[in-house]
XYZ file of C-alpha atoms in Angstrom:
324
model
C 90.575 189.707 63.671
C 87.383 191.738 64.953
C 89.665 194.028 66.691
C 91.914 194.412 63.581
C 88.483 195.536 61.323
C 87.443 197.537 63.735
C 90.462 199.588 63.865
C 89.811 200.500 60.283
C 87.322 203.224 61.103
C 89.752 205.454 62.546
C 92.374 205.355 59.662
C 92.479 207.089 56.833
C 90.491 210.200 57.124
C 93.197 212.585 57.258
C 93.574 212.570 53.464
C 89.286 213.590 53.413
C 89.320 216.172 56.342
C 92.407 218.157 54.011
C 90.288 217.798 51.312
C 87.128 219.478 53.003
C 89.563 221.994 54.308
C 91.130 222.844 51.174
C 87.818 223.410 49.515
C 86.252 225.840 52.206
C 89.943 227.552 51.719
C 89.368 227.728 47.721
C 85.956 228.688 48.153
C 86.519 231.550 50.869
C 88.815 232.905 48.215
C 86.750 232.822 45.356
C 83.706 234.352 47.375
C 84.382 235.828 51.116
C 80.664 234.955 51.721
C 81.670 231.493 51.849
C 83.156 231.852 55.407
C 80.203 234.068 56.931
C 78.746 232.420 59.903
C 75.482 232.359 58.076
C 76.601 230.420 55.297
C 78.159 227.654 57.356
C 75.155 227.713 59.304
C 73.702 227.267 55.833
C 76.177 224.347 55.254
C 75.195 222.472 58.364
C 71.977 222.981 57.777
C 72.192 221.195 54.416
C 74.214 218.553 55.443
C 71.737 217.039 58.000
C 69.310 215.103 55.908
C 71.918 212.914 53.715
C 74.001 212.697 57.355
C 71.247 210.848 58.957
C 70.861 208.696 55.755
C 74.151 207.556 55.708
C 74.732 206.382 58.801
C 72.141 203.890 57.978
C 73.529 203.327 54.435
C 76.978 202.485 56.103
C 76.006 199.996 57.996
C 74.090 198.158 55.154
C 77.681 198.891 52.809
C 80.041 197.505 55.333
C 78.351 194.482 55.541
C 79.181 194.063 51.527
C 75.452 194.601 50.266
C 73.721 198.628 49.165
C 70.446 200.104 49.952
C 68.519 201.948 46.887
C 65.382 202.509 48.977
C 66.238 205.462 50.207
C 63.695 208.097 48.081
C 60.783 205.636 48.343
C 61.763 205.433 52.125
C 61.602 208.925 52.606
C 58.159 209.388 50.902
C 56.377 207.605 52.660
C 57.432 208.083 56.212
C 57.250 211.722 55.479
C 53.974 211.648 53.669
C 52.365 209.384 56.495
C 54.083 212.081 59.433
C 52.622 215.079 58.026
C 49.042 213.266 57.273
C 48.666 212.922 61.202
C 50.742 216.076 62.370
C 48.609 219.322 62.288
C 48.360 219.888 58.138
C 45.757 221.980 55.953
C 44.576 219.212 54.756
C 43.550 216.289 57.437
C 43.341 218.395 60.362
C 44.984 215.206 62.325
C 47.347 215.305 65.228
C 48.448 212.486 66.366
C 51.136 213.912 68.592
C 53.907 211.639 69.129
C 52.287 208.557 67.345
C 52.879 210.739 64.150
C 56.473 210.009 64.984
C 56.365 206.271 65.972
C 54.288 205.183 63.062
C 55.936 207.167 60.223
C 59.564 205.954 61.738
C 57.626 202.313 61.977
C 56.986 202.412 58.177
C 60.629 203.219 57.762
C 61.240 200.443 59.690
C 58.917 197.894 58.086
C 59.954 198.869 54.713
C 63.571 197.953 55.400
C 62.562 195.063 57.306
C 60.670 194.335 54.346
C 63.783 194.475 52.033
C 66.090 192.437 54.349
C 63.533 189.407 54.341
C 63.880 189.532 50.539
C 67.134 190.278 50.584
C 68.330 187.123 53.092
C 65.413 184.478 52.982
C 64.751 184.781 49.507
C 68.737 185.626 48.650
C 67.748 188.374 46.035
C 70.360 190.459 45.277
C 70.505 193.655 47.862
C 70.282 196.162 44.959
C 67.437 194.355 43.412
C 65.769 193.638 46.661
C 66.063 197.490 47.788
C 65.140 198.980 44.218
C 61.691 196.903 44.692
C 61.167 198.474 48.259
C 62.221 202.006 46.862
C 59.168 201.635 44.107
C 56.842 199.958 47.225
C 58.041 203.154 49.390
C 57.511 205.372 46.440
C 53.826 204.364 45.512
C 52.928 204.483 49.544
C 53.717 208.220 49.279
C 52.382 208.554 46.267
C 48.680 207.066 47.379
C 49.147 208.827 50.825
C 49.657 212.207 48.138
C 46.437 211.714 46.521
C 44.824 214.302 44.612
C 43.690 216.335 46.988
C 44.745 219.674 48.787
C 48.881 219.888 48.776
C 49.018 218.892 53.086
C 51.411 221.658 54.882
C 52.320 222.162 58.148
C 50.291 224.376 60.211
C 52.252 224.162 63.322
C 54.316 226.973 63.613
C 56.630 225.745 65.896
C 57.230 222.379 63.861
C 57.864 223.886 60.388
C 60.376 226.680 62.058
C 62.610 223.722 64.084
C 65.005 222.415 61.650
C 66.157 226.357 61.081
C 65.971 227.493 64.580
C 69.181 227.606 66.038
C 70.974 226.570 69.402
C 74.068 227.290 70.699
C 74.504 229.061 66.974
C 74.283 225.722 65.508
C 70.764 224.583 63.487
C 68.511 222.020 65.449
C 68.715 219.786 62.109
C 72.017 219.318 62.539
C 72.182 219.098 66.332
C 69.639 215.891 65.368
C 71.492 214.883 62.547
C 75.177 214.939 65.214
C 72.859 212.434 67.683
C 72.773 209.957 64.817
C 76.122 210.084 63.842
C 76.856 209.654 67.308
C 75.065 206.989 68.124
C 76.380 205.661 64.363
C 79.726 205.525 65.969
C 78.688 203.663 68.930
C 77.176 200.785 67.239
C 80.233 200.507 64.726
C 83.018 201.079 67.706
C 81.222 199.265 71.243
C 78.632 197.050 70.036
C 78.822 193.539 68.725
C 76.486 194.329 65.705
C 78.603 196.776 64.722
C 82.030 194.763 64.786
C 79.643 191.664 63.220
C 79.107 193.547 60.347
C 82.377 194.367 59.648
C 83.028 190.406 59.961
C 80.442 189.835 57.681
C 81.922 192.492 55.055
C 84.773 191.061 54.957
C 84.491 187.295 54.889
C 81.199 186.380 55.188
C 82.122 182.560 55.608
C 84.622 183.404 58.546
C 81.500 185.197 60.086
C 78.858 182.370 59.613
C 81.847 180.036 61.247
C 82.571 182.448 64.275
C 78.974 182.353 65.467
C 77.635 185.440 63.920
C 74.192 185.298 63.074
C 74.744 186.472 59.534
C 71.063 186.394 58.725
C 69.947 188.259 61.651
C 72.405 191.225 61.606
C 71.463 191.701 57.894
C 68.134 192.221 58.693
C 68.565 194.251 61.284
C 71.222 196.509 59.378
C 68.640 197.125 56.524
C 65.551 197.797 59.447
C 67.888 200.372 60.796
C 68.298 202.216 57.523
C 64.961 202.111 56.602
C 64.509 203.742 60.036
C 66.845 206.339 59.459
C 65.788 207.099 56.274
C 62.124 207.404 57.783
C 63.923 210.396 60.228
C 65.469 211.674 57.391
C 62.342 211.986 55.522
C 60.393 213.409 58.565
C 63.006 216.044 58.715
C 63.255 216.711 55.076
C 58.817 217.281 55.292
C 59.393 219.558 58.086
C 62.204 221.649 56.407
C 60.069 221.622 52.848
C 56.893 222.621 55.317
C 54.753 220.647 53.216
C 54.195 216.767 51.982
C 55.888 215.374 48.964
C 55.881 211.919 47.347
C 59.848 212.937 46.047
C 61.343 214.284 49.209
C 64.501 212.294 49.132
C 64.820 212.556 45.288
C 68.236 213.587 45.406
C 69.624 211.995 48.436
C 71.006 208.437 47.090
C 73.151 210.537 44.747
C 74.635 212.010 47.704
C 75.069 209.911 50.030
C 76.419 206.668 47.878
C 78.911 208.626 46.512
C 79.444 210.090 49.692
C 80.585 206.896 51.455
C 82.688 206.005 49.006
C 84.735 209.219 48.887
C 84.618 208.763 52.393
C 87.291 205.304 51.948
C 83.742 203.008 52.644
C 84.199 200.062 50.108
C 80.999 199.065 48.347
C 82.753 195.578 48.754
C 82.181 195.957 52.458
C 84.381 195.371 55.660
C 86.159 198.663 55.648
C 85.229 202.151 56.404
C 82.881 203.496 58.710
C 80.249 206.132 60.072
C 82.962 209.329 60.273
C 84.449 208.365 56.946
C 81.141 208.619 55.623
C 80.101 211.730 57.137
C 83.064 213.733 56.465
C 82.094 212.458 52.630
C 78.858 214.066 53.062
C 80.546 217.407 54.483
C 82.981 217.241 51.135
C 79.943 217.269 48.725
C 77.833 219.551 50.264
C 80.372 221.852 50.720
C 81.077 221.452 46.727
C 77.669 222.145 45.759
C 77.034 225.421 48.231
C 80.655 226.842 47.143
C 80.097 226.226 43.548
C 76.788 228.298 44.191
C 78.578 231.179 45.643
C 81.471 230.966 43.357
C 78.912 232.088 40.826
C 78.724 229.193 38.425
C 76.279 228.998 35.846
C 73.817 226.826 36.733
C 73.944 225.301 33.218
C 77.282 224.349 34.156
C 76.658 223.442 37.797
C 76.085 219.709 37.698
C 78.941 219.048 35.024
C 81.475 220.989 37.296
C 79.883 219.010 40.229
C 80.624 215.706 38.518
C 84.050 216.757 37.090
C 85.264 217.418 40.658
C 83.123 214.814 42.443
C 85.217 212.052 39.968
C 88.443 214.090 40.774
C 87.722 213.754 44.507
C 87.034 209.856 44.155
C 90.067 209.439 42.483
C 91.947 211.459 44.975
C 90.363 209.733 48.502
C 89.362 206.639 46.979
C 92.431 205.224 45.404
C 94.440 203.867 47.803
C 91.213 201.568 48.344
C 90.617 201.211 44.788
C 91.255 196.978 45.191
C 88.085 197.205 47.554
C 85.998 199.233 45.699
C 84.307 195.773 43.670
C 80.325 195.738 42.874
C 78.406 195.297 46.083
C 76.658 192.180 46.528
């Protein structure tokens, strides 16, 4: 049976890799620009925030439950990274520690949530709502009043953009996550137990899984992640915000399901999800190009982003059910 889930990750992602294909053909036409090498620099660029994210909100869906942290997540690692990396404001460098204790809030935060979440058996959504509010009024306190903290390292505040091998460091981080995404999902036993879990949670519990255990540990992961996402996001704004990850959930939820990952859990995975990303961010920079009012822009966006659900999602549509 594990085998059998785990096989699901590969299928289906023909259908979603035509449909990013067919909408960086539409787009080239409509604007040339589209195709320049800087623009799909550009593209990768703004894909590598809400890639890291969902790898960690993956795992969490395919075990059947849903992470709303995410924006309070991202505040606060990234408010408590720049507060101890060279800034205008604290004049603290912490060096490497800056990384290990903003990536450790992420961390506790989701750890946080999956105590709720499991030992108290609140609801996932309600449990991870709470820790996005927690998350949010860390950042928020870490914000303060005082003088708007921005990077002063040079070096720092330029990564994300530089690029290597013609290809944005952001991304080449973001690829690493994926990566290592896939090898948890496809050659480790937490990744194939979560799959178990997703789809027959009894069946799991019965087979020796430690159910409890691996839903802590999915939710510490993604509170991780979403700590690296919001370190990355800080260092590509060049400044602290309280908000950083305002818009990610919206992109990376719908994201996963495009990408054939059922909110009911046990089927999809890590490249569906990330090729999901790829479709939507590739929507919202060609709809830019294409010269749509910006009026306009988020009704288009949602017009095509249902259309595209429809399209991808329907053949899964009997495992799309309310996560639990």
């Amino acid at each position: 049976m594990v085998n059998h889930l785990l096989s699901r990750e590969s299928k289906g992602p023909t259908g979603l890799i035509l449909a990013v294909v067919a909408l960086m053909v539409v787009f080239s036409f409509l604007n040339p620009r589209f195709a320049s090498v800087e623009n799909l620099q550009n593209v990768l660029f703004q894909s590598s925030v809400p890639l890291i994210i969902v790898v960690g909100a993956t795992l969490v869906i395919l075990m059947g439950s849903i992470d709303l942290s995410v924006q309070g997540v991202m505040g606060a690692a990234g408010m408590a990274w720049i507060l101890i990396t060279p800034n205008t404001r604290t004049g603290l460098d912490y060096g490497v520690w800056a990384w290990v204790i903003a990536l450790g809030t992420g961390v506790a935060l989701g750890l946080f949530a999956g105590l709720i979440y499991e030992r108290l058996k609140v609801p996932s959504f309600v449990a991870t709502l709470g820790t996005w509010y927690v998350g949010l009024g860390i950042g928020i306190m870490l914000y303060g009043n005082g003088l708007l903290p921005s990077l002063t390292n040079e070096a720092l505040a330029r990564w994300p953009t530089r690029l290597t091998l013609g290809i944005p460091n952001s991304f080449w981080l973001a690829g690493a996550v994926v990566v290592v995404g896939l090898v948890i999902m496809n050659y480790t036993r937490f990744g194939r137990g979560l799959l178990a879990i997703g789809n027959n949670e009894a069946i799991a519990r019965s087979s020796g899984i430690s159910v409890s255990r691996y839903k802590i540990m999915a939710l510490a992961i993604a509170g991780g992640l979403s700590a690296l996402a919001g370190i990355l996001a800080t260092m590509q704004l060049g400044s602290g915000s309280s908000d950083i990850g305002s818009t990610q959930l919206f992109t990376v939820i719908p994201a996963a399901v495009i990408g054939g990952t059922a909110l009911s859990g046990g089927e999809g995975g890590v490249l569906r999800s990330s090729l999901g990303v790829f479709l939507l961010v590739i929507l919202n920079n060609g709809l830019v190009l294409a010269g749509v009012d910006p009026d306009y822009q988020q009704g288009v966006f949602g017009l095509i982003l249902i259309l595209a659900i429809v399209t991808v999602a329907w053949p899964h549509r009997n495992r799309l059910k309310v996560a639990k």
